[in-house]
Amino acid sequence: MDYKQHNPVPLPKYGQHHTIRSTMDTVFDWEYSLKEKKLLQLYEKGKAQTWNATQLDWTTDVDVERIAHESQVDVFMNTYMAPPKTLTREEAVKLRVNMNAFMLSQFLHGEQGALVASAKIVQTVPWEEAKFYAANQVADEARHVEVYHRYLTEKLGVSYEVHPSLGTLLEDIVTDSRWDVTYLGMQIMVEGLALAAFGMMRMIMSNEPLIQDITARIMADESRHVAFGVLSLQKAYAGGFTAQEMKEREDFIIESAYLLRDRLLMHQVFERIGWDPKIWVKWMQESKFNQAFRQMMFSKIVPNLKRLGLLTPRVREAFATLDILRFENDKDSVEQPEVAPPEELVSLLMNFLAGNTDVQQSAPA
Ligand SMILES: [Fe+2]
Ligand SMILES: [Fe+2]
């Protein structure tokens, strides 16, 4: 892995290194019963489907400004996203390029979180089968960090530091001493959101072949990781919870959902491009398109929590406030490991690509 970093990733407030102390139990499994067939199948699949970053075509000329121009990004934004002022082509291109760089940067930082969290699971999970799979996931996550970092620094040249909300959530996940909470935070919440976000990225950047290839490979890995989380937690939660244990998990889910929602407001983008964040973050919060876009990020999280029996009245109440309960009857990651972009967004983009810019009423509400 030899590549040029044209533009290093900016550092967050922590500086280069961020050291956090945690105490947890490390568990050996001397029985090696290896009875969990579904986890073992996932482990075999993970090994068989390993790929290398060298298989990607890094000679691809990535010119996102040209791509944004070609896809008439100003027409799309002005038609569907109701910006506070009509955007010129140049402004819309600047916004799209920075929003993409922001999203991809948070993917990178989330991948580092996943690398550390899956290594922690190797130590803390009590079953050997799950240690095997988590070890396989560790190798996947290292590769994901590698390719996103290379894409951002060698190809895009624009990147962002970790969003404070994502940083807080990753810290919560890796410091919690309860191993199931690591799974819940990383495999169900962070990776569940990432799966939906990757699906969006593939659609938005449909005319950039390198990011298409990267995203398709990573999505295939991530769908296994989410399935790993669901399978492991189903087994762990089969015995039920005390009221206090349930309350702790509900609190964690609700707090994580708010942190993940906040990181999608992209405050830093508007600061970087010099647009008043008060006006533009308000737009991110209030415009129907942006609200729908953010809600769709939860389209895998909600059915997966339901499968785990964690869509309790308290969680439902919080999710109703976030307006994401409508995904509860969607297929979960065991029923459908692959992720398709939400149908309403597909039809919106298809309409646009077909030249029907007069279909604002079909925008997700
Ligand atoms: Fe990953
Ligand atoms: Fe992952």
mmCIF file with all atom_site columns, C-alpha atoms in Angstrom, residues 5 8 181 346:
data_model
loop_
_atom_site.group_PDB
_atom_site.id
_atom_site.type_symbol
_atom_site.label_atom_id
_atom_site.label_alt_id
_atom_site.label_comp_id
_atom_site.label_asym_id
_atom_site.label_entity_id
_atom_site.label_seq_id
_atom_site.pdbx_PDB_ins_code
_atom_site.Cartn_x
_atom_site.Cartn_y
_atom_site.Cartn_z
_atom_site.occupancy
_atom_site.B_iso_or_equiv
_atom_site.pdbx_formal_charge
_atom_site.auth_seq_id
_atom_site.auth_comp_id
_atom_site.auth_asym_id
_atom_site.auth_atom_id
_atom_site.pdbx_PDB_model_num
ATOM 1 C CA . GLN A 1 5   ? -1.280  11.756 0.398  1.00 0.00 ? 5   GLN A CA 1
ATOM 2 C CA . PRO A 1 8   ? -3.687  14.866 4.789  1.00 0.00 ? 8   PRO A CA 1
ATOM 3 C CA . VAL A 1 181 ? -23.095 -2.930 24.083 1.00 0.00 ? 181 VAL A CA 1
ATOM 4 C CA . VAL A 1 346 ? -34.540 5.659  -6.157 1.00 0.00 ? 346 VAL A CA 1
#
